[in-house]
Amino acid sequence: MTSPPSPRADASPRLRPSRLPRTFFARPTLDVARELLGRRLVRVERGRRLSGWIVEAEAYVGQEDLACHAHVGRTPRNQVMWGLPGHAYVYFTYGMHWCLNLVTEQDGRPAAVLLRGLLPVEGLPAMRRRRGGVPDDRLADGPAKLCQCLSIDGRLNGDDLCAPDARLFVERAHLRRPGPVTVGARVGLNSVPEPWKSKPWRFRLTQASPPRKRIG
DNA sequence: AGCACGATTAACT
DNA sequence: GTTAATCGTGCTC
């Protein structure tokens, strides 16, 4: 006799084709952030795939980075960042928003990549339901919007993206014509001192979306 | 127990 | 350009 499969028991290739392994995340955070661009982030929820191309990411690198949550030392909130690479650090902010990071570098070194933008690929009806009223390429163009679209909240904090039955992971598949990468200062660091405030650790894919219909 | 603030967003002038 | 929403978190008393 077999019991009915639990929501996380299905590790089938159909739901979870070739994914980025832990060795991908266990590297310098700037490299990981840049190389995540154009890859596909996938969320498996109740046997359904929600996904999008990663088009924007920021690096937060170590306790010495005064913009990184880890700069205050190890706390219950940020402890996942000190752990193994390839795990999800999901935090709550402004009393209402969740944001998703992917932990990088080696065990014991607090660093992560904040995912700030996706181009939706799979599960668009669900995303439109959650974020109605905007064009599809604007559904997930912010760190908290991305989490809304993929149904990501604190329950996924600490999830292993490299586990066989992961609910969240990054596929090896990448955009064929991703376009140029734009580098700039990280966003929202209003009270962070220099030089951290201006470090060019924000990476974006431009021209990643299909050309818009010409107006007029 | 109380407080100030935030890796944001939508709505507004 | 500005502001309010809204509450977990980490700090101080």
PDB file of C-alpha atoms (C1' of nucleotides) in Angstrom:
ATOM      1  CA  MET A   1       0.000   0.000   0.000  1.00  0.00           C
ATOM      2  CA  THR A   2       1.156   3.510  -0.729  1.00  0.00           C
ATOM      3  CA  SER A   3      -0.020   6.647   0.987  1.00  0.00           C
ATOM      4  CA  PRO A   4      -0.998   9.644  -1.171  1.00  0.00           C
ATOM      5  CA  PRO A   5       2.015  11.752  -2.126  1.00  0.00           C
ATOM      6  CA  SER A   6       2.716  14.742   0.074  1.00  0.00           C
ATOM      7  CA  PRO A   7       2.837  18.146  -1.673  1.00  0.00           C
ATOM      8  CA  ARG A   8       6.656  17.955  -1.737  1.00  0.00           C
ATOM      9  CA  ALA A   9       7.065  14.279  -2.601  1.00  0.00           C
ATOM     10  CA  ASP A  10       7.043  14.712  -6.380  1.00  0.00           C
ATOM     11  CA  ALA A  11      10.618  15.194  -7.576  1.00  0.00           C
ATOM     12  CA  SER A  12       9.733  14.288 -11.160  1.00  0.00           C
ATOM     13  CA  PRO A  13      11.868  15.666 -13.985  1.00  0.00           C
ATOM     14  CA  ARG A  14       8.746  17.141 -15.545  1.00  0.00           C
ATOM     15  CA  LEU A  15       8.335  19.490 -12.595  1.00  0.00           C
ATOM     16  CA  ARG A  16      12.034  19.873 -11.865  1.00  0.00           C
ATOM     17  CA  PRO A  17      14.342  19.571 -14.874  1.00  0.00           C
ATOM     18  CA  SER A  18      18.066  20.306 -14.676  1.00  0.00           C
ATOM     19  CA  ARG A  19      18.742  22.804 -11.917  1.00  0.00           C
ATOM     20  CA  LEU A  20      21.678  24.839 -10.665  1.00  0.00           C
ATOM     21  CA  PRO A  21      23.679  22.809  -8.113  1.00  0.00           C
ATOM     22  CA  ARG A  22      25.123  24.030  -4.819  1.00  0.00           C
ATOM     23  CA  THR A  23      28.520  24.568  -6.429  1.00  0.00           C
ATOM     24  CA  PHE A  24      26.957  27.355  -8.501  1.00  0.00           C
ATOM     25  CA  PHE A  25      25.997  29.272  -5.355  1.00  0.00           C
ATOM     26  CA  ALA A  26      29.201  28.472  -3.438  1.00  0.00           C
ATOM     27  CA  ARG A  27      31.171  31.174  -5.284  1.00  0.00           C
ATOM     28  CA  PRO A  28      31.821  34.928  -5.049  1.00  0.00           C
ATOM     29  CA  THR A  29      28.452  36.675  -4.721  1.00  0.00           C
ATOM     30  CA  LEU A  30      29.071  39.167  -7.529  1.00  0.00           C
ATOM     31  CA  ASP A  31      29.676  36.296  -9.969  1.00  0.00           C
ATOM     32  CA  VAL A  32      26.573  34.478  -8.814  1.00  0.00           C
ATOM     33  CA  ALA A  33      24.402  37.604  -9.106  1.00  0.00           C
ATOM     34  CA  ARG A  34      25.568  38.337 -12.643  1.00  0.00           C
ATOM     35  CA  GLU A  35      25.234  34.736 -13.773  1.00  0.00           C
ATOM     36  CA  LEU A  36      21.740  34.379 -12.354  1.00  0.00           C
ATOM     37  CA  LEU A  37      20.552  36.897 -14.939  1.00  0.00           C
ATOM     38  CA  GLY A  38      18.700  35.171 -17.759  1.00  0.00           C
ATOM     39  CA  ARG A  39      18.155  31.975 -15.753  1.00  0.00           C
ATOM     40  CA  ARG A  40      14.731  30.710 -14.860  1.00  0.00           C
ATOM     41  CA  LEU A  41      13.464  30.890 -11.271  1.00  0.00           C
ATOM     42  CA  VAL A  42      10.829  28.234 -10.626  1.00  0.00           C
ATOM     43  CA  ARG A  43       8.321  27.869  -7.804  1.00  0.00           C
ATOM     44  CA  VAL A  44       6.444  24.569  -7.557  1.00  0.00           C
ATOM     45  CA  GLU A  45       3.143  24.995  -5.749  1.00  0.00           C
ATOM     46  CA  ARG A  46       0.602  22.167  -5.471  1.00  0.00           C
ATOM     47  CA  GLY A  47       2.123  20.420  -8.479  1.00  0.00           C
ATOM     48  CA  ARG A  48       2.041  23.574 -10.619  1.00  0.00           C
ATOM     49  CA  ARG A  49       4.985  25.558 -11.913  1.00  0.00           C
ATOM     50  CA  LEU A  50       5.213  29.323 -11.563  1.00  0.00           C
ATOM     51  CA  SER A  51       8.321  30.741 -13.189  1.00  0.00           C
ATOM     52  CA  GLY A  52      10.090  33.675 -14.748  1.00  0.00           C
ATOM     53  CA  TRP A  53      13.398  34.764 -16.222  1.00  0.00           C
ATOM     54  CA  ILE A  54      15.602  36.545 -13.688  1.00  0.00           C
ATOM     55  CA  VAL A  55      16.299  40.038 -15.034  1.00  0.00           C
ATOM     56  CA  GLU A  56      17.486  41.951 -11.978  1.00  0.00           C
ATOM     57  CA  ALA A  57      19.595  40.985  -8.942  1.00  0.00           C
ATOM     58  CA  GLU A  58      21.740  42.610  -6.254  1.00  0.00           C
ATOM     59  CA  ALA A  59      24.699  41.280  -4.270  1.00  0.00           C
ATOM     60  CA  TYR A  60      24.952  41.604  -0.477  1.00  0.00           C
ATOM     61  CA  VAL A  61      28.370  40.486   0.613  1.00  0.00           C
ATOM     62  CA  GLY A  62      29.400  39.731   4.167  1.00  0.00           C
ATOM     63  CA  GLN A  63      29.226  41.364   7.574  1.00  0.00           C
ATOM     64  CA  GLU A  64      31.541  44.136   6.374  1.00  0.00           C
ATOM     65  CA  ASP A  65      28.960  45.252   3.770  1.00  0.00           C
ATOM     66  CA  LEU A  66      26.965  47.808   5.765  1.00  0.00           C
ATOM     67  CA  ALA A  67      24.016  47.418   3.380  1.00  0.00           C
ATOM     68  CA  CYS A  68      23.801  43.681   4.111  1.00  0.00           C
ATOM     69  CA  HIS A  69      21.377  42.543   6.792  1.00  0.00           C
ATOM     70  CA  ALA A  70      24.255  40.511   8.237  1.00  0.00           C
ATOM     71  CA  HIS A  71      26.170  43.676   9.209  1.00  0.00           C
ATOM     72  CA  VAL A  72      24.438  43.670  12.641  1.00  0.00           C
ATOM     73  CA  GLY A  73      25.780  40.192  13.342  1.00  0.00           C
ATOM     74  CA  ARG A  74      23.981  36.896  13.433  1.00  0.00           C
ATOM     75  CA  THR A  75      20.313  37.205  14.458  1.00  0.00           C
ATOM     76  CA  PRO A  76      17.260  34.930  14.217  1.00  0.00           C
ATOM     77  CA  ARG A  77      16.121  36.912  11.179  1.00  0.00           C
ATOM     78  CA  ASN A  78      19.304  36.748   9.128  1.00  0.00           C
ATOM     79  CA  GLN A  79      20.796  33.446  10.313  1.00  0.00           C
ATOM     80  CA  VAL A  80      20.038  31.640   7.031  1.00  0.00           C
ATOM     81  CA  MET A  81      22.594  33.877   5.316  1.00  0.00           C
ATOM     82  CA  TRP A  82      25.315  32.393   7.526  1.00  0.00           C
ATOM     83  CA  GLY A  83      24.443  28.884   6.444  1.00  0.00           C
ATOM     84  CA  LEU A  84      24.961  26.734   3.375  1.00  0.00           C
ATOM     85  CA  PRO A  85      24.812  28.319  -0.086  1.00  0.00           C
ATOM     86  CA  GLY A  86      21.848  27.451  -2.274  1.00  0.00           C
ATOM     87  CA  HIS A  87      19.274  28.197   0.409  1.00  0.00           C
ATOM     88  CA  ALA A  88      16.468  30.784   0.384  1.00  0.00           C
ATOM     89  CA  TYR A  89      16.697  33.768   2.728  1.00  0.00           C
ATOM     90  CA  VAL A  90      13.201  35.299   2.770  1.00  0.00           C
ATOM     91  CA  TYR A  91      12.662  38.386   4.887  1.00  0.00           C
ATOM     92  CA  PHE A  92       9.735  40.644   5.785  1.00  0.00           C
ATOM     93  CA  THR A  93       9.962  44.409   5.497  1.00  0.00           C
ATOM     94  CA  TYR A  94       7.915  47.614   5.663  1.00  0.00           C
ATOM     95  CA  GLY A  95       5.234  45.765   7.575  1.00  0.00           C
ATOM     96  CA  MET A  96       3.842  44.119   4.449  1.00  0.00           C
ATOM     97  CA  HIS A  97       6.420  42.904   1.918  1.00  0.00           C
ATOM     98  CA  TRP A  98       8.445  39.709   1.481  1.00  0.00           C
ATOM     99  CA  CYS A  99      11.750  39.631  -0.424  1.00  0.00           C
ATOM    100  CA  LEU A 100      13.741  36.642  -1.696  1.00  0.00           C
ATOM    101  CA  ASN A 101      17.508  36.130  -1.506  1.00  0.00           C
ATOM    102  CA  LEU A 102      19.606  33.172  -2.584  1.00  0.00           C
ATOM    103  CA  VAL A 103      22.436  32.418  -0.154  1.00  0.00           C
ATOM    104  CA  THR A 104      25.944  32.393  -1.639  1.00  0.00           C
ATOM    105  CA  GLU A 105      29.596  31.715  -0.728  1.00  0.00           C
ATOM    106  CA  GLN A 106      30.750  29.163   1.795  1.00  0.00           C
ATOM    107  CA  ASP A 107      29.093  27.990   5.012  1.00  0.00           C
ATOM    108  CA  GLY A 108      29.742  30.557   7.746  1.00  0.00           C
ATOM    109  CA  ARG A 109      30.112  33.559   5.435  1.00  0.00           C
ATOM    110  CA  PRO A 110      26.926  35.673   5.348  1.00  0.00           C
ATOM    111  CA  ALA A 111      26.205  36.671   1.741  1.00  0.00           C
ATOM    112  CA  ALA A 112      23.282  36.464  -0.657  1.00  0.00           C
ATOM    113  CA  VAL A 113      21.749  37.673  -3.907  1.00  0.00           C
ATOM    114  CA  LEU A 114      18.505  39.639  -3.682  1.00  0.00           C
ATOM    115  CA  LEU A 115      16.247  38.838  -6.631  1.00  0.00           C
ATOM    116  CA  ARG A 116      14.610  42.058  -7.788  1.00  0.00           C
ATOM    117  CA  GLY A 117      12.913  41.315 -11.094  1.00  0.00           C
ATOM    118  CA  LEU A 118      11.479  38.551 -13.263  1.00  0.00           C
ATOM    119  CA  LEU A 119       9.915  38.292 -16.681  1.00  0.00           C
ATOM    120  CA  PRO A 120       6.994  35.895 -16.121  1.00  0.00           C
ATOM    121  CA  VAL A 121       7.052  32.635 -18.113  1.00  0.00           C
ATOM    122  CA  GLU A 122       4.762  30.045 -16.496  1.00  0.00           C
ATOM    123  CA  GLY A 123       1.669  30.577 -14.373  1.00  0.00           C
ATOM    124  CA  LEU A 124       0.680  33.947 -15.776  1.00  0.00           C
ATOM    125  CA  PRO A 125      -3.035  33.605 -14.943  1.00  0.00           C
ATOM    126  CA  ALA A 126      -2.194  33.105 -11.246  1.00  0.00           C
ATOM    127  CA  MET A 127       0.221  36.027 -11.340  1.00  0.00           C
ATOM    128  CA  ARG A 128      -2.331  38.302 -12.997  1.00  0.00           C
ATOM    129  CA  ARG A 129      -4.864  37.303 -10.373  1.00  0.00           C
ATOM    130  CA  ARG A 130      -2.458  38.323  -7.605  1.00  0.00           C
ATOM    131  CA  ARG A 131      -1.141  41.469  -9.251  1.00  0.00           C
ATOM    132  CA  GLY A 132      -3.966  42.437 -11.536  1.00  0.00           C
ATOM    133  CA  GLY A 133      -4.134  45.459 -13.750  1.00  0.00           C
ATOM    134  CA  VAL A 134      -0.574  45.766 -15.009  1.00  0.00           C
ATOM    135  CA  PRO A 135       1.106  44.586 -18.255  1.00  0.00           C
ATOM    136  CA  ASP A 136       2.632  41.097 -18.026  1.00  0.00           C
ATOM    137  CA  ASP A 137       6.204  42.399 -18.152  1.00  0.00           C
ATOM    138  CA  ARG A 138       5.461  44.554 -15.079  1.00  0.00           C
ATOM    139  CA  LEU A 139       3.965  41.775 -12.948  1.00  0.00           C
ATOM    140  CA  ALA A 140       7.228  40.892 -11.184  1.00  0.00           C
ATOM    141  CA  ASP A 141       9.411  43.985 -11.692  1.00  0.00           C
ATOM    142  CA  GLY A 142      10.265  44.457  -8.013  1.00  0.00           C
ATOM    143  CA  PRO A 143      11.570  42.276  -5.161  1.00  0.00           C
ATOM    144  CA  ALA A 144       8.239  42.187  -3.309  1.00  0.00           C
ATOM    145  CA  LYS A 145       6.136  41.917  -6.488  1.00  0.00           C
ATOM    146  CA  LEU A 146       8.224  38.915  -7.517  1.00  0.00           C
ATOM    147  CA  CYS A 147       7.399  37.205  -4.233  1.00  0.00           C
ATOM    148  CA  GLN A 148       3.694  37.959  -4.654  1.00  0.00           C
ATOM    149  CA  CYS A 149       3.722  36.463  -8.142  1.00  0.00           C
ATOM    150  CA  LEU A 150       5.493  33.266  -7.079  1.00  0.00           C
ATOM    151  CA  SER A 151       3.631  32.899  -3.780  1.00  0.00           C
ATOM    152  CA  ILE A 152       6.796  33.262  -1.717  1.00  0.00           C
ATOM    153  CA  ASP A 153       6.668  34.226   1.958  1.00  0.00           C
ATOM    154  CA  GLY A 154       8.378  33.453   5.253  1.00  0.00           C
ATOM    155  CA  ARG A 155       7.349  29.818   5.087  1.00  0.00           C
ATOM    156  CA  LEU A 156      10.034  29.330   2.423  1.00  0.00           C
ATOM    157  CA  ASN A 157      12.778  30.924   4.525  1.00  0.00           C
ATOM    158  CA  GLY A 158      15.595  28.394   4.833  1.00  0.00           C
ATOM    159  CA  ASP A 159      14.408  26.186   1.952  1.00  0.00           C
ATOM    160  CA  ASP A 160      17.164  24.319   0.111  1.00  0.00           C
ATOM    161  CA  LEU A 161      17.029  25.120  -3.617  1.00  0.00           C
ATOM    162  CA  CYS A 162      19.285  22.132  -4.308  1.00  0.00           C
ATOM    163  CA  ALA A 163      17.102  19.507  -2.607  1.00  0.00           C
ATOM    164  CA  PRO A 164      15.518  16.883  -4.900  1.00  0.00           C
ATOM    165  CA  ASP A 165      11.999  17.963  -3.915  1.00  0.00           C
ATOM    166  CA  ALA A 166      12.676  21.713  -3.690  1.00  0.00           C
ATOM    167  CA  ARG A 167       9.653  24.004  -3.862  1.00  0.00           C
ATOM    168  CA  LEU A 168      11.911  26.727  -5.216  1.00  0.00           C
ATOM    169  CA  PHE A 169      14.962  26.457  -7.479  1.00  0.00           C
ATOM    170  CA  VAL A 170      16.815  27.937 -10.457  1.00  0.00           C
ATOM    171  CA  GLU A 171      16.992  26.058 -13.751  1.00  0.00           C
ATOM    172  CA  ARG A 172      20.068  25.762 -15.885  1.00  0.00           C
ATOM    173  CA  ALA A 173      17.996  26.931 -18.844  1.00  0.00           C
ATOM    174  CA  HIS A 174      18.822  30.479 -19.865  1.00  0.00           C
ATOM    175  CA  LEU A 175      17.598  33.138 -22.258  1.00  0.00           C
ATOM    176  CA  ARG A 176      19.022  32.690 -25.748  1.00  0.00           C
ATOM    177  CA  ARG A 177      19.294  36.390 -26.483  1.00  0.00           C
ATOM    178  CA  PRO A 178      19.465  38.039 -23.073  1.00  0.00           C
ATOM    179  CA  GLY A 179      20.777  41.453 -24.137  1.00  0.00           C
ATOM    180  CA  PRO A 180      23.375  43.608 -22.357  1.00  0.00           C
ATOM    181  CA  VAL A 181      23.866  43.693 -18.572  1.00  0.00           C
ATOM    182  CA  THR A 182      23.511  47.055 -16.853  1.00  0.00           C
ATOM    183  CA  VAL A 183      25.496  47.580 -13.648  1.00  0.00           C
ATOM    184  CA  GLY A 184      24.658  50.201 -11.034  1.00  0.00           C
ATOM    185  CA  ALA A 185      24.270  51.081  -7.373  1.00  0.00           C
ATOM    186  CA  ARG A 186      21.931  49.037  -5.226  1.00  0.00           C
ATOM    187  CA  VAL A 187      18.420  50.356  -4.570  1.00  0.00           C
ATOM    188  CA  GLY A 188      16.799  51.575  -1.367  1.00  0.00           C
ATOM    189  CA  LEU A 189      19.904  52.062   0.780  1.00  0.00           C
ATOM    190  CA  ASN A 190      18.897  55.488   2.030  1.00  0.00           C
ATOM    191  CA  SER A 191      20.713  55.469   5.362  1.00  0.00           C
ATOM    192  CA  VAL A 192      23.652  53.257   4.368  1.00  0.00           C
ATOM    193  CA  PRO A 193      27.066  54.995   4.524  1.00  0.00           C
ATOM    194  CA  GLU A 194      29.562  55.102   1.699  1.00  0.00           C
ATOM    195  CA  PRO A 195      31.236  53.328   0.101  1.00  0.00           C
ATOM    196  CA  TRP A 196      28.600  50.629   0.475  1.00  0.00           C
ATOM    197  CA  LYS A 197      25.732  52.805  -0.692  1.00  0.00           C
ATOM    198  CA  SER A 198      27.351  53.281  -4.104  1.00  0.00           C
ATOM    199  CA  LYS A 199      28.913  49.886  -4.733  1.00  0.00           C
ATOM    200  CA  PRO A 200      27.966  48.849  -8.280  1.00  0.00           C
ATOM    201  CA  TRP A 201      26.439  45.593  -7.138  1.00  0.00           C
ATOM    202  CA  ARG A 202      23.092  45.816  -8.942  1.00  0.00           C
ATOM    203  CA  PHE A 203      22.815  43.851 -12.184  1.00  0.00           C
ATOM    204  CA  ARG A 204      20.020  44.136 -14.752  1.00  0.00           C
ATOM    205  CA  LEU A 205      19.244  42.624 -18.109  1.00  0.00           C
ATOM    206  CA  THR A 206      18.052  45.301 -20.492  1.00  0.00           C
ATOM    207  CA  GLN A 207      16.163  44.515 -23.692  1.00  0.00           C
ATOM    208  CA  ALA A 208      15.262  41.164 -22.176  1.00  0.00           C
ATOM    209  CA  SER A 209      11.578  41.650 -22.889  1.00  0.00           C
ATOM    210  CA  PRO A 210      10.109  41.179 -26.361  1.00  0.00           C
ATOM    211  CA  PRO A 211       9.823  44.448 -28.314  1.00  0.00           C
ATOM    212  CA  ARG A 212       6.734  46.421 -27.399  1.00  0.00           C
ATOM    213  CA  LYS A 213       4.116  47.092 -29.966  1.00  0.00           C
ATOM    214  CA  ARG A 214       4.792  50.407 -31.573  1.00  0.00           C
ATOM    215  CA  ILE A 215       2.361  53.144 -30.643  1.00  0.00           C
ATOM    216  CA  GLY A 216       1.123  55.305 -33.536  1.00  0.00           C
TER     217      GLY A 216
ATOM    218  C1'  DA B   1       7.358  47.138  27.411  1.00  0.00           C
ATOM    219  C1'  DG B   2       8.423  50.657  24.283  1.00  0.00           C
ATOM    220  C1'  DC B   3      10.631  52.516  20.346  1.00  0.00           C
ATOM    221  C1'  DA B   4      12.559  53.651  15.618  1.00  0.00           C
ATOM    222  C1'  DC B   5      13.294  51.844  11.402  1.00  0.00           C
ATOM    223  C1'  DG B   6      13.125  49.289   7.005  1.00  0.00           C
ATOM    224  C1'  DA B   7      17.256  45.579   0.611  1.00  0.00           C
ATOM    225  C1'  DT B   8       9.019  48.408  -0.897  1.00  0.00           C
ATOM    226  C1'  DT B   9       4.998  49.742  -3.204  1.00  0.00           C
ATOM    227  C1'  DA B  10       1.097  52.394  -4.904  1.00  0.00           C
ATOM    228  C1'  DA B  11      -0.916  56.574  -5.035  1.00  0.00           C
ATOM    229  C1'  DC B  12      -0.487  61.067  -5.083  1.00  0.00           C
ATOM    230  C1'  DT B  13       1.225  66.480  -6.346  1.00  0.00           C
TER     231       DT B  13
ATOM    232  C1'  DG C   1       9.097  64.894  -6.859  1.00  0.00           C
ATOM    233  C1'  DT C   2       6.349  63.210  -1.981  1.00  0.00           C
ATOM    234  C1'  DT C   3       3.914  60.257   1.372  1.00  0.00           C
ATOM    235  C1'  DA C   4       1.366  56.639   3.863  1.00  0.00           C
ATOM    236  C1'  DA C   5       0.584  51.894   4.641  1.00  0.00           C
ATOM    237  C1'  DT C   6       1.869  48.379   8.283  1.00  0.00           C
ATOM    238  C1'  DC C   7       4.463  45.230  11.547  1.00  0.00           C
ATOM    239  C1'  DG C   8       8.597  42.160  12.436  1.00  0.00           C
ATOM    240  C1'  DT C   9      12.960  42.976  14.102  1.00  0.00           C
ATOM    241  C1'  DG C  10      16.567  44.468  17.007  1.00  0.00           C
ATOM    242  C1'  DC C  11      17.737  47.720  20.246  1.00  0.00           C
ATOM    243  C1'  DT C  12      17.151  50.348  24.753  1.00  0.00           C
ATOM    244  C1'  DC C  13      15.108  50.966  29.189  1.00  0.00           C
TER     245       DC C  13
END
